[in-house]
Amino acid sequence: MNDHRLFTTLDLAGTFAFAISGAVAARDRGLDWFGVVAIAFTVACGGGVLRDLCIGAVPPAGLTDWRYLAVAMAAALMTIAANTLVVRLAHPVILFDAIGLGLFAVTGAQKAMIFGHNAEVAVLLGIVTAVGGGLVRDVLLNRVPVILQREIYASAALVGASFEVVGERLGWLSSGRTWVALAACFALRYLSL
Amino acid sequence: MNDHRLFTTLDLAGTFAFAISGAVAARDRGLDWFGVVAIAFTVACGGGVLRDLCIGAVPPAGLTDWRYLAVAMAAALMTIAANTLVVRLAHPVILFDAIGLGLFAVTGAQKAMIFGHNAEVAVLLGIVTAVGGGLVRDVLLNRVPVILQREIYASAALVGASFEVVGERLGWLSSGRTWVALAACFALRYLSL
Amino acid sequence: MNDHRLFTTLDLAGTFAFAISGAVAARDRGLDWFGVVAIAFTVACGGGVLRDLCIGAVPPAGLTDWRYLAVAMAAALMTIAANTLVVRLAHPVILFDAIGLGLFAVTGAQKAMIFGHNAEVAVLLGIVTAVGGGLVRDVLLNRVPVILQREIYASAALVGASFEVVGERLGWLSSGRTWVALAACFALRYLSL
């Protein structure tokens, strides 16, 4: 799989994970189906839209590429329809949130590097992409953001994005470094819970 | 009236409607006159600024064009000075909010199409333009956004923006489709209350 | 000192002031050291990032220029390490917030003019740069923004940014008008407390 396809696949997977997390949170607040879809899409694409605005990639991919919308809608509808399935997963919001965090930390950093920006921008925008959606979710749901509680959250995104950027500078193989970065971020986040 | 003038007129009308809605909410929170003007302007231009950032129309029209600022200030001063008049309208925040929602859903979608973006971007940015100001207002006033309550809000904006975009693709006359889109969004929102 | 160096120096000083203010607020909420650094950086650069997005200066200077990150980290670490020192300052958050407000009102307006935008954009973006960081801080900490309370806040930024812009149009000497604008904003804000 070449770099571009790897990036797109991971980015859509992160979109799906965050959309599930947003949809579950929205459903738990008693929103109707449209509200669930809207929050799922906002959470899933919020971080990426912030990143794209910061690197001048307008209009943001989350808005132009129908696949992001389709993936977010599928995740939202799955959450509504397959309630029993989602409930059985022990902590679905937290699990999918950790997966999305890792995926977006990596793809956020990748996209900034693809656009030719320096290592600092790549790491910072990896974090922004990863925590942006969750921040938007928590701000909209009017609760204290997860990032502000005593948990490893943005720091896990920092580690994931840093692995990706340092690995790229050291010339590691693209898919190899990506899986390492992804696993490091996810493990750090999930094990801290 | 040509397309450009129609767009500008409706956009300024939406600005006025949202500015009234923001000014009333700010005054009810006991802000002084400067705070009322600031919130009115922020609410009125917040959605449009987000849209302009997403389509790369920088600096955003809300900041460069003095008419938006003038209209928002006029609305705020009217709210402060003509208190009795505004109070007499039964639910002024909600009424003007519904009008602004319809106007901005349509003009947001129009501007994205004028900038040459695809139908998905146009519909999504119609919604962003329409709900952005209200979201900013509710986030700043530290309350749960209207969009998150069991009411038809973003879905009304979706309908309005979709009418405008589909009508444009089907080649309907510009002003005709605009009034239909506007009326559909306003009716859906207002009748749901 | 030429204009560019003056701008950079003041902007870094404002970054330091806002970072202290953010770090103190984050520490008072009991965040760990990473959270304190993250909030300090976000508060310090939030307004500037919004300004840079609005004038199309992407990626925003706060993300590309390592000095902003270094200054914010230094301020955060100082707040954590030199607790006794910071506590001795009577109201450190409010004092540093007032200094940052003045510095950013001036540099925000300067940068918009350097990019060739009109007086309205310069004044508005001066205000955005100045109040943006504090707004982000308060929204993230889930409390009612300072701007919404009965205090002279955004209006002080308006005065500072207006002095800078009017002074530039009247051809006043660069450093002279900057100090006047800065002092006016700070005095107005600090004396109103």
XYZ file of N, CA and C in Angstrom, chain A residues 3-4 28-29 31 39 47 55 60 66-67 75 78 87 95 108 120 137 153 178 180 184-185 187 193:
75
model
N 1.961 5.366 0.281
C 1.766 6.326 1.362
C 0.399 7.004 1.322
N -0.003 7.394 0.106
C -1.241 8.147 0.012
C -2.443 7.291 0.417
N -26.354 9.371 24.381
C -26.516 9.361 25.835
C -27.115 10.665 26.348
N -26.965 11.757 25.562
C -27.584 13.026 25.946
C -29.013 13.126 25.457
N -30.198 13.074 22.252
C -30.470 13.772 21.001
C -31.233 12.866 20.036
N -23.507 15.551 15.499
C -22.410 15.529 16.478
C -21.332 14.535 16.054
N -11.221 18.021 14.323
C -9.768 18.136 14.418
C -9.115 18.281 13.053
N -3.004 24.590 7.713
C -2.013 24.395 6.661
C -2.498 24.951 5.327
N -11.477 22.284 3.655
C -10.973 21.120 4.380
C -11.500 19.803 3.805
N -16.686 13.187 0.098
C -17.940 12.603 0.584
C -17.700 11.389 1.480
N -16.509 10.767 1.380
C -16.269 9.565 2.157
C -16.268 9.839 3.657
N -21.283 5.376 10.956
C -20.984 5.163 12.373
C -22.158 5.601 13.244
N -25.045 3.146 12.818
C -24.715 1.907 13.506
C -24.935 2.053 15.008
N -23.341 -1.310 23.034
C -23.366 -1.323 24.499
C -22.487 -2.443 25.067
N -12.925 3.532 24.352
C -12.139 2.679 23.463
C -11.966 3.328 22.096
N -2.579 13.362 11.154
C -2.445 14.817 11.229
C -1.006 15.230 10.973
N 8.012 20.937 13.850
C 7.205 21.472 14.942
C 5.736 21.564 14.529
N -16.355 18.149 20.872
C -17.447 17.364 21.473
C -17.742 17.831 22.902
N -3.725 12.189 27.765
C -4.548 12.316 26.566
C -3.760 13.032 25.464
N 4.510 4.166 10.942
C 3.125 4.533 11.218
C 2.492 3.580 12.233
N 4.055 1.754 14.452
C 4.694 1.958 15.753
C 4.096 3.195 16.440
N 1.928 3.106 19.877
C 2.445 3.805 21.054
C 1.389 4.738 21.630
N 0.742 5.511 20.761
C -0.274 6.463 21.221
C -1.462 5.729 21.834
N -1.649 2.633 23.039
C -1.293 1.905 24.253
C -1.184 2.858 25.441
N -6.017 4.322 31.436
C -7.402 4.431 31.936
C -7.630 3.547 33.158
